[in-house]
PDB file of C-alpha atoms in Angstrom:
ATOM      1  CA  MET A 450      99.857 147.247-202.446  1.00  0.00           C
ATOM      2  CA  LYS A 451      99.871 150.441-204.495  1.00  0.00           C
ATOM      3  CA  THR A 452     103.191 152.326-204.258  1.00  0.00           C
ATOM      4  CA  THR A 453     103.672 156.028-205.001  1.00  0.00           C
ATOM      5  CA  LYS A 454     107.152 157.557-205.139  1.00  0.00           C
ATOM      6  CA  ILE A 455     107.032 161.160-204.038  1.00  0.00           C
ATOM      7  CA  ASP A 456     109.334 164.000-205.086  1.00  0.00           C
ATOM      8  CA  ILE A 457     111.741 163.523-202.168  1.00  0.00           C
ATOM      9  CA  GLU A 458     114.482 160.992-202.845  1.00  0.00           C
ATOM     10  CA  GLY A 459     113.785 157.543-201.362  1.00  0.00           C
ATOM     11  CA  VAL A 460     110.374 158.344-199.818  1.00  0.00           C
ATOM     12  CA  TYR A 461     107.296 156.298-200.725  1.00  0.00           C
ATOM     13  CA  VAL A 462     103.595 156.266-199.881  1.00  0.00           C
ATOM     14  CA  PHE A 463     101.879 152.876-199.764  1.00  0.00           C
ATOM     15  CA  GLU A 464      98.191 152.200-200.074  1.00  0.00           C
ATOM     16  CA  THR A 465      97.289 148.761-198.837  1.00  0.00           C
ATOM     17  CA  PRO A 466      93.983 147.276-199.917  1.00  0.00           C
ATOM     18  CA  ARG A 467      91.295 146.804-197.295  1.00  0.00           C
ATOM     19  CA  TYR A 468      88.953 143.868-197.790  1.00  0.00           C
ATOM     20  CA  LYS A 469      85.515 144.169-196.242  1.00  0.00           C
ATOM     21  CA  ASP A 470      82.678 141.728-195.810  1.00  0.00           C
ATOM     22  CA  ASN A 471      79.889 141.054-193.319  1.00  0.00           C
ATOM     23  CA  ARG A 472      82.443 139.913-190.683  1.00  0.00           C
ATOM     24  CA  GLY A 473      84.538 143.104-190.776  1.00  0.00           C
ATOM     25  CA  THR A 474      87.733 144.064-192.589  1.00  0.00           C
ATOM     26  CA  PHE A 475      91.126 142.561-193.396  1.00  0.00           C
ATOM     27  CA  THR A 476      94.304 144.380-194.430  1.00  0.00           C
ATOM     28  CA  VAL A 477      97.851 143.179-195.076  1.00  0.00           C
ATOM     29  CA  SER A 478      99.585 146.151-193.464  1.00  0.00           C
ATOM     30  CA  PHE A 479     103.130 145.050-194.385  1.00  0.00           C
ATOM     31  CA  ASN A 480     104.668 142.648-196.884  1.00  0.00           C
ATOM     32  CA  LEU A 481     108.491 142.484-196.817  1.00  0.00           C
ATOM     33  CA  LYS A 482     108.889 141.248-200.391  1.00  0.00           C
ATOM     34  CA  GLU A 483     106.673 143.981-201.844  1.00  0.00           C
ATOM     35  CA  PHE A 484     108.312 146.604-199.624  1.00  0.00           C
ATOM     36  CA  ARG A 485     111.823 145.676-200.813  1.00  0.00           C
ATOM     37  CA  GLU A 486     110.743 145.507-204.459  1.00  0.00           C
ATOM     38  CA  SER A 487     109.224 148.995-204.197  1.00  0.00           C
ATOM     39  CA  THR A 488     111.935 150.756-202.193  1.00  0.00           C
ATOM     40  CA  ASN A 489     115.088 148.745-202.967  1.00  0.00           C
ATOM     41  CA  PHE A 490     115.816 149.098-199.209  1.00  0.00           C
ATOM     42  CA  TYR A 491     117.137 145.948-197.569  1.00  0.00           C
ATOM     43  CA  ALA A 492     117.746 146.762-193.891  1.00  0.00           C
ATOM     44  CA  ASP A 493     115.826 144.850-191.257  1.00  0.00           C
ATOM     45  CA  PHE A 494     113.142 146.317-189.066  1.00  0.00           C
ATOM     46  CA  VAL A 495     114.228 145.880-185.443  1.00  0.00           C
ATOM     47  CA  GLN A 496     111.283 147.258-183.462  1.00  0.00           C
ATOM     48  CA  ASP A 497     107.591 148.125-183.735  1.00  0.00           C
ATOM     49  CA  ASN A 498     106.202 151.111-181.808  1.00  0.00           C
ATOM     50  CA  LEU A 499     102.721 152.383-181.002  1.00  0.00           C
ATOM     51  CA  SER A 500     102.095 155.958-179.904  1.00  0.00           C
ATOM     52  CA  ILE A 501      98.701 157.146-178.638  1.00  0.00           C
ATOM     53  CA  SER A 502      98.108 160.908-178.692  1.00  0.00           C
ATOM     54  CA  LYS A 503      95.465 163.433-177.774  1.00  0.00           C
ATOM     55  CA  LYS A 504      94.172 165.796-180.445  1.00  0.00           C
ATOM     56  CA  GLY A 505      96.606 168.702-180.904  1.00  0.00           C
ATOM     57  CA  VAL A 506      99.730 166.812-179.773  1.00  0.00           C
ATOM     58  CA  LEU A 507     102.730 167.413-182.009  1.00  0.00           C
ATOM     59  CA  ARG A 508     105.597 164.932-181.699  1.00  0.00           C
ATOM     60  CA  GLY A 509     108.821 165.867-183.441  1.00  0.00           C
ATOM     61  CA  LEU A 510     110.633 166.658-185.557  1.00  0.00           C
ATOM     62  CA  HIS A 511     112.989 163.895-184.302  1.00  0.00           C
ATOM     63  CA  TYR A 512     116.094 162.265-185.755  1.00  0.00           C
ATOM     64  CA  GLN A 513     119.177 160.364-184.589  1.00  0.00           C
ATOM     65  CA  VAL A 514     122.671 161.580-185.539  1.00  0.00           C
ATOM     66  CA  LYS A 515     124.218 158.109-185.140  1.00  0.00           C
ATOM     67  CA  ASN A 516     122.345 154.941-186.045  1.00  0.00           C
ATOM     68  CA  PRO A 517     119.647 156.846-187.954  1.00  0.00           C
ATOM     69  CA  GLN A 518     116.303 155.121-188.173  1.00  0.00           C
ATOM     70  CA  GLY A 519     114.295 154.370-191.249  1.00  0.00           C
ATOM     71  CA  LYS A 520     110.595 154.362-190.373  1.00  0.00           C
ATOM     72  CA  LEU A 521     107.520 152.826-191.908  1.00  0.00           C
ATOM     73  CA  VAL A 522     104.599 154.727-190.344  1.00  0.00           C
ATOM     74  CA  LYS A 523     100.836 154.129-190.340  1.00  0.00           C
ATOM     75  CA  VAL A 524      97.806 155.364-188.418  1.00  0.00           C
ATOM     76  CA  VAL A 525      95.734 152.572-186.870  1.00  0.00           C
ATOM     77  CA  LYS A 526      93.069 154.849-185.355  1.00  0.00           C
ATOM     78  CA  GLY A 527      92.378 158.520-186.013  1.00  0.00           C
ATOM     79  CA  SER A 528      94.448 160.814-188.214  1.00  0.00           C
ATOM     80  CA  VAL A 529      97.706 162.765-188.276  1.00  0.00           C
ATOM     81  CA  GLN A 530      99.538 165.311-190.332  1.00  0.00           C
ATOM     82  CA  ASP A 531     102.852 163.542-190.893  1.00  0.00           C
ATOM     83  CA  VAL A 532     105.908 165.653-191.790  1.00  0.00           C
ATOM     84  CA  ILE A 533     109.452 164.741-192.809  1.00  0.00           C
ATOM     85  CA  VAL A 534     112.517 166.898-193.529  1.00  0.00           C
ATOM     86  CA  ASP A 535     115.462 165.642-195.593  1.00  0.00           C
ATOM     87  CA  LEU A 536     118.676 166.108-193.560  1.00  0.00           C
ATOM     88  CA  ARG A 537     120.939 164.214-195.996  1.00  0.00           C
ATOM     89  CA  GLN A 538     123.428 166.830-197.247  1.00  0.00           C
ATOM     90  CA  ARG A 539     124.282 164.868-200.406  1.00  0.00           C
ATOM     91  CA  SER A 540     120.644 164.355-201.323  1.00  0.00           C
ATOM     92  CA  PRO A 541     119.179 166.290-204.262  1.00  0.00           C
ATOM     93  CA  THR A 542     116.214 167.046-201.973  1.00  0.00           C
ATOM     94  CA  PHE A 543     118.293 168.198-198.955  1.00  0.00           C
ATOM     95  CA  GLY A 544     116.315 170.646-196.807  1.00  0.00           C
ATOM     96  CA  LYS A 545     112.990 169.841-198.472  1.00  0.00           C
ATOM     97  CA  HIS A 546     109.999 168.744-196.455  1.00  0.00           C
ATOM     98  CA  PHE A 547     106.949 166.654-197.231  1.00  0.00           C
ATOM     99  CA  SER A 548     103.589 166.613-195.465  1.00  0.00           C
ATOM    100  CA  ILE A 549     100.773 164.089-195.788  1.00  0.00           C
ATOM    101  CA  ILE A 550      97.575 163.220-193.949  1.00  0.00           C
ATOM    102  CA  LEU A 551      97.657 159.620-192.723  1.00  0.00           C
ATOM    103  CA  SER A 552      94.479 158.186-191.266  1.00  0.00           C
ATOM    104  CA  SER A 553      92.771 154.945-190.404  1.00  0.00           C
ATOM    105  CA  LYS A 554      90.290 155.787-193.176  1.00  0.00           C
ATOM    106  CA  ASN A 555      92.754 156.354-196.033  1.00  0.00           C
ATOM    107  CA  ASN A 556      94.889 153.342-194.982  1.00  0.00           C
ATOM    108  CA  LEU A 557      98.140 154.952-196.208  1.00  0.00           C
ATOM    109  CA  SER A 558     101.646 154.182-194.941  1.00  0.00           C
ATOM    110  CA  LEU A 559     104.741 156.329-195.392  1.00  0.00           C
ATOM    111  CA  TRP A 560     108.294 154.990-195.823  1.00  0.00           C
ATOM    112  CA  ILE A 561     110.893 157.397-194.420  1.00  0.00           C
ATOM    113  CA  PRO A 562     114.488 156.306-195.114  1.00  0.00           C
ATOM    114  CA  PRO A 563     117.288 156.968-192.597  1.00  0.00           C
ATOM    115  CA  GLY A 564     118.498 160.566-192.641  1.00  0.00           C
ATOM    116  CA  PHE A 565     115.211 162.407-192.125  1.00  0.00           C
ATOM    117  CA  ALA A 566     113.711 164.380-189.270  1.00  0.00           C
ATOM    118  CA  HIS A 567     110.182 163.123-188.634  1.00  0.00           C
ATOM    119  CA  GLY A 568     107.183 164.402-186.739  1.00  0.00           C
ATOM    120  CA  PHE A 569     103.437 164.237-186.658  1.00  0.00           C
ATOM    121  CA  LEU A 570     100.469 166.218-185.398  1.00  0.00           C
ATOM    122  CA  SER A 571      97.498 164.292-184.002  1.00  0.00           C
ATOM    123  CA  LEU A 572      94.350 165.572-185.705  1.00  0.00           C
ATOM    124  CA  SER A 573      91.906 163.482-183.661  1.00  0.00           C
ATOM    125  CA  GLU A 574      91.427 162.355-180.077  1.00  0.00           C
ATOM    126  CA  GLY A 575      93.156 159.090-179.176  1.00  0.00           C
ATOM    127  CA  THR A 576      95.122 158.758-182.410  1.00  0.00           C
ATOM    128  CA  GLN A 577      97.036 155.484-182.579  1.00  0.00           C
ATOM    129  CA  PHE A 578     100.242 155.885-184.610  1.00  0.00           C
ATOM    130  CA  PHE A 579     102.100 152.664-185.458  1.00  0.00           C
ATOM    131  CA  TYR A 580     105.626 152.525-186.850  1.00  0.00           C
ATOM    132  CA  LYS A 581     108.414 150.092-187.630  1.00  0.00           C
ATOM    133  CA  VAL A 582     112.043 151.230-187.250  1.00  0.00           C
ATOM    134  CA  THR A 583     115.296 149.975-188.784  1.00  0.00           C
ATOM    135  CA  ASN A 584     117.583 150.821-185.861  1.00  0.00           C
ATOM    136  CA  ASP A 585     117.428 150.826-182.087  1.00  0.00           C
ATOM    137  CA  TYR A 586     116.382 153.961-180.242  1.00  0.00           C
ATOM    138  CA  SER A 587     119.489 155.816-179.075  1.00  0.00           C
ATOM    139  CA  PRO A 588     118.547 158.600-176.606  1.00  0.00           C
ATOM    140  CA  GLU A 589     122.083 160.023-176.527  1.00  0.00           C
ATOM    141  CA  ASN A 590     121.955 160.449-180.313  1.00  0.00           C
ATOM    142  CA  GLU A 591     118.393 161.730-180.592  1.00  0.00           C
ATOM    143  CA  ARG A 592     117.934 165.325-181.673  1.00  0.00           C
ATOM    144  CA  ALA A 593     114.946 167.565-182.345  1.00  0.00           C
ATOM    145  CA  LEU A 594     114.493 170.003-185.205  1.00  0.00           C
ATOM    146  CA  ILE A 595     112.176 172.812-184.085  1.00  0.00           C
ATOM    147  CA  TRP A 596     108.691 172.153-185.438  1.00  0.00           C
ATOM    148  CA  ASN A 597     107.961 175.735-186.535  1.00  0.00           C
ATOM    149  CA  ASP A 598     111.279 176.742-188.130  1.00  0.00           C
ATOM    150  CA  PRO A 599     110.418 179.735-190.367  1.00  0.00           C
ATOM    151  CA  GLU A 600     113.066 178.689-192.907  1.00  0.00           C
ATOM    152  CA  LEU A 601     111.252 175.387-193.587  1.00  0.00           C
ATOM    153  CA  LYS A 602     107.774 176.969-193.925  1.00  0.00           C
ATOM    154  CA  ILE A 603     105.952 173.786-192.919  1.00  0.00           C
ATOM    155  CA  GLY A 604     102.204 174.323-193.154  1.00  0.00           C
ATOM    156  CA  TRP A 605     101.222 172.710-189.865  1.00  0.00           C
ATOM    157  CA  LYS A 606      97.471 172.474-189.316  1.00  0.00           C
ATOM    158  CA  ILE A 607      97.783 174.081-185.865  1.00  0.00           C
ATOM    159  CA  ASN A 608      99.256 177.220-184.304  1.00  0.00           C
ATOM    160  CA  ASN A 609      99.552 176.167-180.664  1.00  0.00           C
ATOM    161  CA  PRO A 610     100.267 172.429-180.409  1.00  0.00           C
ATOM    162  CA  ILE A 611     100.811 170.418-177.243  1.00  0.00           C
ATOM    163  CA  ILE A 612     104.546 169.602-177.323  1.00  0.00           C
ATOM    164  CA  SER A 613     107.185 168.161-175.031  1.00  0.00           C
ATOM    165  CA  GLU A 614     109.966 170.140-173.366  1.00  0.00           C
ATOM    166  CA  LYS A 615     112.477 168.355-175.616  1.00  0.00           C
ATOM    167  CA  ASP A 616     110.627 169.523-178.718  1.00  0.00           C
ATOM    168  CA  ILE A 617     110.316 173.100-177.428  1.00  0.00           C
ATOM    169  CA  GLU A 618     114.128 173.141-177.255  1.00  0.00           C
ATOM    170  CA  GLY A 619     114.598 171.823-180.809  1.00  0.00           C
ATOM    171  CA  LYS A 620     117.235 173.411-183.037  1.00  0.00           C
ATOM    172  CA  PHE A 621     116.607 175.456-186.142  1.00  0.00           C
ATOM    173  CA  PHE A 622     117.407 173.778-189.464  1.00  0.00           C
ATOM    174  CA  LYS A 623     120.580 175.838-189.971  1.00  0.00           C
ATOM    175  CA  GLU A 624     121.817 174.721-186.505  1.00  0.00           C
ATOM    176  CA  CYS A 625     120.871 171.046-186.540  1.00  0.00           C
ATOM    177  CA  GLU A 626     123.279 168.230-187.272  1.00  0.00           C
ATOM    178  CA  LYS A 627     122.990 166.944-190.815  1.00  0.00           C
ATOM    179  CA  TYR A 628     123.928 163.632-192.460  1.00  0.00           C
ATOM    180  CA  VAL A 629     126.815 163.475-194.889  1.00  0.00           C
TER     181      VAL A 629
END
């Protein structure tokens, strides 16, 4: 597994090798030992999730104010523009965002530590987005950061996404709850 540390504190991109022969392909999509050696993060993953989205669906930017979730995200089919925003007030990268294309072709995974808002835009029809989380889903603690906040200047690859009512009502960065 090739690990790349990006310029936002605690965030990593993983490239897992894909082995191909006349029978098909094989990939080790997650290895706990290698993950911990790369990230120095030792919480347990408590749940795996799979989201299937139409092209043009934007989900996020979501976060939990209590019991924040770390997420290891990967695209199984299709492609997404994946975006994170650092909401950790004591972080040297507080308020910074990062965007990456994850696809079934490039076989990349993104590690997002607790304390980030996270969202993705489906760039293809029937995108299958798989992710592991480090904490239980807590609907009463879930919040949404508005996807098109002009202060953040996120370069989304769409102008008119398909979004949920909850995401339409997301807060601007200056209004959202941050982590201490």
